Each structure stands twice: as structure tokens, then as C-alpha cells.
Short mmCIF file of C-alpha atoms and ligand atoms in Angstrom, two decimals:
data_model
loop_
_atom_site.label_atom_id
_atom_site.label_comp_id
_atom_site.label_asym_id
_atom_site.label_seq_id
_atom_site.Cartn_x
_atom_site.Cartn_y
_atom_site.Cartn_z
CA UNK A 1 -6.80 -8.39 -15.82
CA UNK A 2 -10.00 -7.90 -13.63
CA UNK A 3 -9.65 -6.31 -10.63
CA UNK A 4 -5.47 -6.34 -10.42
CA UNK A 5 -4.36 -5.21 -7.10
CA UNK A 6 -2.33 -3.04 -8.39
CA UNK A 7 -4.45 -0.96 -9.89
CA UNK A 8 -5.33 0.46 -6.52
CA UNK A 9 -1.15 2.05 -6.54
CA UNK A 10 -1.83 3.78 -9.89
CA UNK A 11 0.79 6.42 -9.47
CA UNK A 12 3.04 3.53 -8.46
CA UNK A 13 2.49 1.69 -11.38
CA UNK A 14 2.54 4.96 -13.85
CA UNK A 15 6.20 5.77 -12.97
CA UNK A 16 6.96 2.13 -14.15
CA UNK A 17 8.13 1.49 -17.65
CA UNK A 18 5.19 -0.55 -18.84
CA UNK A 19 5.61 -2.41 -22.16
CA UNK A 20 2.71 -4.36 -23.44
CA UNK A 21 3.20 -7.58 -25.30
CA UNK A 22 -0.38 -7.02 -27.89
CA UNK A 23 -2.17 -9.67 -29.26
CA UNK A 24 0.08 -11.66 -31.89
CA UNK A 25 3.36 -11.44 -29.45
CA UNK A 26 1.47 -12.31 -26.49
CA UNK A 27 0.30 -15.62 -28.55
CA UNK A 28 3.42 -16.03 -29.88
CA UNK A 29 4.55 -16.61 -26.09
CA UNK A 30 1.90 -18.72 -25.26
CA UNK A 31 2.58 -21.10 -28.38
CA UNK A 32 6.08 -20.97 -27.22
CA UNK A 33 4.65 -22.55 -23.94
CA UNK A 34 3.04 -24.68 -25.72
CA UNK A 35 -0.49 -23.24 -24.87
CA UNK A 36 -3.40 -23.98 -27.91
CA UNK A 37 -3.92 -20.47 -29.89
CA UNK A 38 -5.47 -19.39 -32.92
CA UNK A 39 -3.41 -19.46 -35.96
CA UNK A 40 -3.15 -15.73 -37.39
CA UNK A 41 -1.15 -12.91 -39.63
CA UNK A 42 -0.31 -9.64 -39.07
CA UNK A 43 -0.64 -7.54 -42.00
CA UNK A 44 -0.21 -3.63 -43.20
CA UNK A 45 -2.43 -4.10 -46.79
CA UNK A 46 -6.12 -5.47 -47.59
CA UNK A 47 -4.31 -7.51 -50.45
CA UNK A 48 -2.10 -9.06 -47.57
CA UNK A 49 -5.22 -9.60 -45.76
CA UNK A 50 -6.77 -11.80 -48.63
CA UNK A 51 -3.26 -13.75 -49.03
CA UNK A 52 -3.47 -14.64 -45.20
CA UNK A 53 -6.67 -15.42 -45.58
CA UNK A 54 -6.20 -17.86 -48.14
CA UNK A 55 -3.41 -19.37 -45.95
CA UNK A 56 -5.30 -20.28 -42.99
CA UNK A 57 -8.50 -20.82 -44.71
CA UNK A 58 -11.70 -19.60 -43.94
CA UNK A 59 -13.35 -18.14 -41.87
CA UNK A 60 -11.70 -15.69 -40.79
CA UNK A 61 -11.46 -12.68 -38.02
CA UNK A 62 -10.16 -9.20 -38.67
CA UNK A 63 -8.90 -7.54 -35.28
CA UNK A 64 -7.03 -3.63 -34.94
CA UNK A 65 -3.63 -3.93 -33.48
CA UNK A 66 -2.36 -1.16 -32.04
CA UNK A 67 -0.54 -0.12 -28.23
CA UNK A 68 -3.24 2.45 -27.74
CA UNK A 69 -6.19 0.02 -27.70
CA UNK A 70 -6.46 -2.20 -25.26
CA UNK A 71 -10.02 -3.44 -25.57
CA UNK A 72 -10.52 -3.79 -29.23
CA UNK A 73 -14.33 -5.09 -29.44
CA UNK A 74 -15.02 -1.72 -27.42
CA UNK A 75 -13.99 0.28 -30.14
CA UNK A 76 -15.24 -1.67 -32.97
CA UNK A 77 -11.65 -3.38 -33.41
CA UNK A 78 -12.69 -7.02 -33.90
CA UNK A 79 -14.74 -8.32 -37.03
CA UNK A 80 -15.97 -11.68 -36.85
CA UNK A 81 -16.97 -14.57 -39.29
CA UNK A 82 -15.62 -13.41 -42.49
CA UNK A 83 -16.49 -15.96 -45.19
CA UNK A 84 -15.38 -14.68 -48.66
CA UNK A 85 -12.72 -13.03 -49.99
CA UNK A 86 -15.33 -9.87 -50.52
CA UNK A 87 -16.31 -10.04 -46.91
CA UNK A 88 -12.74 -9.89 -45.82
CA UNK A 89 -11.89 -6.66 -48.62
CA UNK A 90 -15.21 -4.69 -47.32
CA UNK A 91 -14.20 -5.27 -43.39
CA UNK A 92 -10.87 -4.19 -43.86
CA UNK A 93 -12.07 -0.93 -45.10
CA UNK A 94 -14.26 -0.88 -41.79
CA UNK A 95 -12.05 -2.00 -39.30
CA UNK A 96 -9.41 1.39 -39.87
CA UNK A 97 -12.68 3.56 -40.74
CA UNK A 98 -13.65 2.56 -37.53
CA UNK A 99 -11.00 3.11 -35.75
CA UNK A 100 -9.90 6.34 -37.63
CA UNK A 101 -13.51 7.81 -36.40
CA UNK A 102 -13.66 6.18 -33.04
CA UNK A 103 -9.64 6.63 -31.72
CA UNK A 104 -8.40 9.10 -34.00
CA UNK A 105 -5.09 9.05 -32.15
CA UNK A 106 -4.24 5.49 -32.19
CA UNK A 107 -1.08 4.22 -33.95
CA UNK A 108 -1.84 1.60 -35.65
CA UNK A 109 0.39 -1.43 -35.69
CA UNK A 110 -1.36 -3.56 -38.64
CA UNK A 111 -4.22 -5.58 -39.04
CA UNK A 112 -4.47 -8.97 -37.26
CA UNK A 113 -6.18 -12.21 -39.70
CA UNK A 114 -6.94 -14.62 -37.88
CA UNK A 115 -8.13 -18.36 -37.80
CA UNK A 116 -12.26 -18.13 -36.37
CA UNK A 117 -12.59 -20.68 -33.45
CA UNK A 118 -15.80 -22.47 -34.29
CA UNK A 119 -18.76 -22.57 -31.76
CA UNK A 120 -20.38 -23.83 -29.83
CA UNK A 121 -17.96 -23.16 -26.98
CA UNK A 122 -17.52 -22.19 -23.32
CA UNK A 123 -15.52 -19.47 -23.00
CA UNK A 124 -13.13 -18.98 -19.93
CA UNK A 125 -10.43 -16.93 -18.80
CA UNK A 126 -6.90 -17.39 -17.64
CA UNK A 127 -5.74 -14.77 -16.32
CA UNK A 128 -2.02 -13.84 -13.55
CA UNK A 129 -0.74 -10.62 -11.78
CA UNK A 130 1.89 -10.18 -9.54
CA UNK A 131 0.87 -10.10 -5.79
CA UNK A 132 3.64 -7.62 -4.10
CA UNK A 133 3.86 -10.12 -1.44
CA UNK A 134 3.34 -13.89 -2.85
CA UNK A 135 4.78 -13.03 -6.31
CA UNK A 136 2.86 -14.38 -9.67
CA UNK A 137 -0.59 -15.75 -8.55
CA UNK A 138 -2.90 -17.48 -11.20
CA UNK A 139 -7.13 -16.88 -12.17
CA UNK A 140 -9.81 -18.83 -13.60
CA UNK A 141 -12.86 -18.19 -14.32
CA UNK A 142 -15.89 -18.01 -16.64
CA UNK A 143 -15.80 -15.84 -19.79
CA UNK A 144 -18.69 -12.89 -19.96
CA UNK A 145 -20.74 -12.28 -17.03
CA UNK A 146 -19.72 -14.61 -14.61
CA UNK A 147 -15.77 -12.99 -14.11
CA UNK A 148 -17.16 -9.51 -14.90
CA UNK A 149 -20.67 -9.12 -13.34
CA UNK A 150 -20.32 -12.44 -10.47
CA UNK A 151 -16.73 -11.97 -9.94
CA UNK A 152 -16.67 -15.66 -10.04
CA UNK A 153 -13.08 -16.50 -9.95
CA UNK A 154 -10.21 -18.88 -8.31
CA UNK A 155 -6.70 -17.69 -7.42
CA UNK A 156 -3.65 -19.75 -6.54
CA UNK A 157 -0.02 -18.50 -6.32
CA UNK A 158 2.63 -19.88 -8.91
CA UNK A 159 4.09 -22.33 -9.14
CA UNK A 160 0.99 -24.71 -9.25
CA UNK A 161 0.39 -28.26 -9.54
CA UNK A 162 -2.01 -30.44 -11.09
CA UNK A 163 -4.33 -31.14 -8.27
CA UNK A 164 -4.04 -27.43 -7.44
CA UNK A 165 -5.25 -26.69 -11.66
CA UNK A 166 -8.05 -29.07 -11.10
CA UNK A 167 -9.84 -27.98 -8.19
CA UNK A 168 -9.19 -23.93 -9.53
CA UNK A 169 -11.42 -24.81 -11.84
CA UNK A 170 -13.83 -26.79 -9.88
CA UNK A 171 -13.92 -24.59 -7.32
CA UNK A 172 -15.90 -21.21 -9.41
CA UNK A 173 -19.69 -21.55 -9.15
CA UNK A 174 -20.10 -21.81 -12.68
CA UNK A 175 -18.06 -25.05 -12.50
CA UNK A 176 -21.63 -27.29 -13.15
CA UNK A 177 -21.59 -25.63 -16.56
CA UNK A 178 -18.18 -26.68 -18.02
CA UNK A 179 -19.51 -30.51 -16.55
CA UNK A 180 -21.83 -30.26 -19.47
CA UNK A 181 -25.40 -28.69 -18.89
CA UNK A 182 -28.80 -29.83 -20.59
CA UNK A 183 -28.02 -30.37 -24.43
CA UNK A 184 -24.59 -28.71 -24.09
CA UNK A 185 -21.44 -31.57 -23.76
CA UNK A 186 -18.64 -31.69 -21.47
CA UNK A 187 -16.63 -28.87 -21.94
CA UNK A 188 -12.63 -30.57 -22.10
CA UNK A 189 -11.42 -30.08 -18.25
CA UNK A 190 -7.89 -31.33 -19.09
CA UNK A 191 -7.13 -29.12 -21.96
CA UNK A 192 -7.65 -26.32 -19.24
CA UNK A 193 -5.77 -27.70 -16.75
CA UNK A 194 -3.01 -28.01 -19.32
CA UNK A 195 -3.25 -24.57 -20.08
CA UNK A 196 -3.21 -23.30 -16.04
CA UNK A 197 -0.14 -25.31 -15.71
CA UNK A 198 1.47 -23.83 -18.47
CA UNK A 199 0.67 -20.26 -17.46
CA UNK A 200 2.20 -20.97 -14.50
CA UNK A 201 5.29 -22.22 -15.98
CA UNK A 202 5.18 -19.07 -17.92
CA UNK A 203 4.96 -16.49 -15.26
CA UNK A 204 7.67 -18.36 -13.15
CA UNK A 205 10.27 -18.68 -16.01
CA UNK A 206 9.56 -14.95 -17.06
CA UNK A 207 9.33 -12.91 -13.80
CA UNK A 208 9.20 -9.66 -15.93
CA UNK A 209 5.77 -10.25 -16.58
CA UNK A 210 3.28 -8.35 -14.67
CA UNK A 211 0.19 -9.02 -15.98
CA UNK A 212 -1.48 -12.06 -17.85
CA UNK A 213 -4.54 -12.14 -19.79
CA UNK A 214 -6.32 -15.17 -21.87
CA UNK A 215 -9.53 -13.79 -22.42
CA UNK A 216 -11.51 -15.56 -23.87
CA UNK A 217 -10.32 -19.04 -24.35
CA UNK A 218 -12.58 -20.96 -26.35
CA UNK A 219 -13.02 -24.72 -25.00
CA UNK A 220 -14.60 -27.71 -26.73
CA UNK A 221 -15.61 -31.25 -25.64
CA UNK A 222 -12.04 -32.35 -26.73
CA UNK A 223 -9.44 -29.14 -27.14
CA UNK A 224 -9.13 -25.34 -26.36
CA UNK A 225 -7.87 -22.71 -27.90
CA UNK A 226 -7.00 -18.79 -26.90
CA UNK A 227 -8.74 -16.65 -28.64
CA UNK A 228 -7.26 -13.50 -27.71
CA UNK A 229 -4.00 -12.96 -25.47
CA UNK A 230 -2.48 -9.97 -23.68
CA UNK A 231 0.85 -9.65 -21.56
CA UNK A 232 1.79 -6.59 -19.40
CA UNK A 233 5.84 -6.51 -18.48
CA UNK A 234 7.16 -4.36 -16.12
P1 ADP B 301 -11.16 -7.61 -26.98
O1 ADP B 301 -9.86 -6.86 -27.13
O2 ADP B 301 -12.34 -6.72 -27.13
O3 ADP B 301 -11.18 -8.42 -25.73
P2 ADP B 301 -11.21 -10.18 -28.43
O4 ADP B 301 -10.05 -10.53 -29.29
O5 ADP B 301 -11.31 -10.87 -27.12
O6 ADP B 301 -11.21 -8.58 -28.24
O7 ADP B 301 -12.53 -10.40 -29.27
C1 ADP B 301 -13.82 -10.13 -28.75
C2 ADP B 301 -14.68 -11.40 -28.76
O8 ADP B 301 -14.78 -11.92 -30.08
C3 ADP B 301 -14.09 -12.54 -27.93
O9 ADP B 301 -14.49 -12.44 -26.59
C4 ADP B 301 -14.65 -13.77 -28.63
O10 ADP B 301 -15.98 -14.04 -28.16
C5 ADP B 301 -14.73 -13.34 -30.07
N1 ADP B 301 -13.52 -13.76 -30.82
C6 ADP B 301 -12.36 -13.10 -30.90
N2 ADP B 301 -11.46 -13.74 -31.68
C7 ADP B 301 -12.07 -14.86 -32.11
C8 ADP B 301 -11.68 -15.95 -32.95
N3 ADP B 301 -10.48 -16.00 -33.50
N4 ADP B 301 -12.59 -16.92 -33.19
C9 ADP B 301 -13.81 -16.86 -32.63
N5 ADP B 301 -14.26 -15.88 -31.84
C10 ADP B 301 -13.41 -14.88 -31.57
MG1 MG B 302 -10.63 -10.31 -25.21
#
């Protein structure tokens, strides 16, 4: 997450155990919550990359998984849009070429396939750390530059309610855009609110975590779906 408190008490934090739930358990934890993800496989072979691909149909995203790599696209991790059954054998090849050349070091868990969101969307960002002093407190904002560059977020402490979801996300600048803006539609205000309330559900229930991130989530006029998910335990 952006910013985390915490990361000011880094030697605090280093003597810690920290155990990091990576992409496909971190969504398999949000599905259990009954939070909207992307349908994906992890796999170990390109020929068990074309089977899962023919599974959840195409197109289709390649991602690295591995505990050493934290911000895949960085790195050249994440390979979008992959239409055919060639496209998906070539990237495989240059996904762990990548990788092999980029972080040499990195164990590497498998290969993530995964179901491509469509666009147009708006992407936001869910996000929860662990105040020392209020316990598990919740963020919203804006995907790209308006968490990162603007620092354009909301905060509330967990639990939260509805009314509290809601005005989170009407309270960030970049609210007018999710209203719809010129030709773009409404972006779906309730299937974000669903998903706040559920991360807060989450964190409560599970007090081990320490860190959330939903980054991006992908929203439509009518549904939303993660994209890519990351949980930090202590
Ligand atoms: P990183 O570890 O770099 O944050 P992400 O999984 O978030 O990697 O992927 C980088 C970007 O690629 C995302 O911000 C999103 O715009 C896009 N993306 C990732 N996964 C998907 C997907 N399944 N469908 C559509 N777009 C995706
Ligand atoms: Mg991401």
C-alpha cells in the first residue's frame, strides 16, 4: 500500500515475520469474501498455459508469480491481451526470459493465466493497513496518477458501514469522474461500495493481516472486478 505508516518503523517491521499472500491466494481470499475477481490458473508449463487458456477463454493475461517480486509490471512480469493460442506460447517464453534477465534471483512460483477484464474501465484502488493505534483502517482512491502523483485518497477505520463506503468514495476529488464524465458512463458506485464493505469484513475477521492491496480494480457501468490483489500478514 501507498504511503503505509509503517513504513516509517522499518527496522520494526523487518524483525517481524512477514508472509505475503501473492496474487492468486490473495484473490482466492477475496472470492472467499465474496469480492468480484478475475478468474485465473496458476501453472508451471507453457502447455498448461494453453489448457488454462482454453478454460477461461480468451483473452488472456500472463503475469510472473513469485515472493521476490512485488511489482510485476515493473519488471516486465505482466503480459496483456493475449488472443491466440500462438500469442500465449511466444509470451510465455518472454515472461521467464524476462524475468531471468531482469531479477535473476527471483524464485519463481509459476505462471499466473488469467481472465483479461475488458475496457473501457475506471480503475480504482482498495487498499487497508493497520494503524498502531485505531487498528485496520480502509483506502480508496483512483487508480494511476491520482493515488500515486495527487495522493487523492479517503481513509476510514474498520469496521465500516454503508453510509461510511459511500461518502469514502465521494469524498476523493476525482469522485466527478466515476459520476460519468463527457462520453464516458457512470462508473457502478454500488459494486464499490460492496467491495469496501467487504474489505472491511475481511480485515476485521482476519486481524493477522497487515496490509491490503486491490490495485487496480477495474469498474464498469454495472460490475467490478479486481484485477490484481496483494495481502501482507504479520
Ligand atoms: P503490478 O504487480 O505491476 O501492479 P498488475 O497485476 O496490477 O501488476 O498489472 C499491471 C496493470 O495491467 C494493471 O494496473 C492493469 O491496468 C492491467 N491488468 C492487469 N491484469 C489485468 C487483467 N486481468 N485484465 C485487464 N487488465 C489487467
Ligand atoms: Mg497492480
Amino acid at each position: 500500500m501507498i504511503n503505509s505508516k509503517e513504513d516509517s518503523n522499518a527496522s520494526v517491521a523487518e524483525s517481524k515475520v512477514k508472509k505475503a499472500l501473492l496474487e492468486p491466494a490473495a484473490k482466492e481470499m477475496c472470492a472467499s469474501y465474496g469480492i468480484p475477481v478475475t478468474k485465473f490458473k496458476v501453472v508451471k508449463t507453457r502447455a498448461e498455459a494453453l489448457l488454462a487458456a482454453d478454460e477461461l477463454g480468451f483473452p488472456v493475461v500472463l503475469k510472473i508469480v513469485s515472493p521476490d517480486i512485488i511489482h510485476k509490471s515493473d519488471v516486465g512480469g505482466v503480459i496483456l491481451n493475449l488472443k491466440t493460442s500462438q500469442e500465449i506460447s511466444d509470451a510465455y517464453g518472454d515472461l521467464l526470459k524476462r524475468i531471468k534477465c531482469r531479477v535473476p534471483k527471483a524464485t519463481i512460483t509459476g505462471v499466473l493465466v488469467e481472465e483479461m477484464a475488458l475496457s473501457p474501465a475506471v480503475e480504482v484502488i482498495v487498499g487497508a493497513t493497520k494503524d498502531r493505534h485505531f487498528g485496520p483502517t480502509i483506502m480508496f482512491g483512483l487508480g494511476g496518477i491520482f493515488v500515486e502523483a495527487l495522493k487523492d485518497v479517503s481513509f476510514r477505520i474498520a469496521p465500516i458501514t454503508e453510509i461510511d463506503a459511500l461518502d469514502m468514495i465521494k469524498e476523493v476529488k476525482a469522485y466527478p469522474l466515476l459520476k460519468g464524465y463527457r462520453n464516458t458512463p457512470p462508473s457502478d458506485i454500488n459494486a464499490i461500495k460492496d467491495i469496501l464493505m467487504r474489505v472491511s469484513k475481511m480485515v476485521i475477521e482476519n486481524p493477522e493481516i497487515k496490509e491490503l492491496d486491490l490495485n487496480p480494480i477495474l469498474v464498469y457501468e454495472k460490475s467490478a472486478k479486481v484485477v490484481d490483489a496483494r495481502i501482507i500478514l504479520e
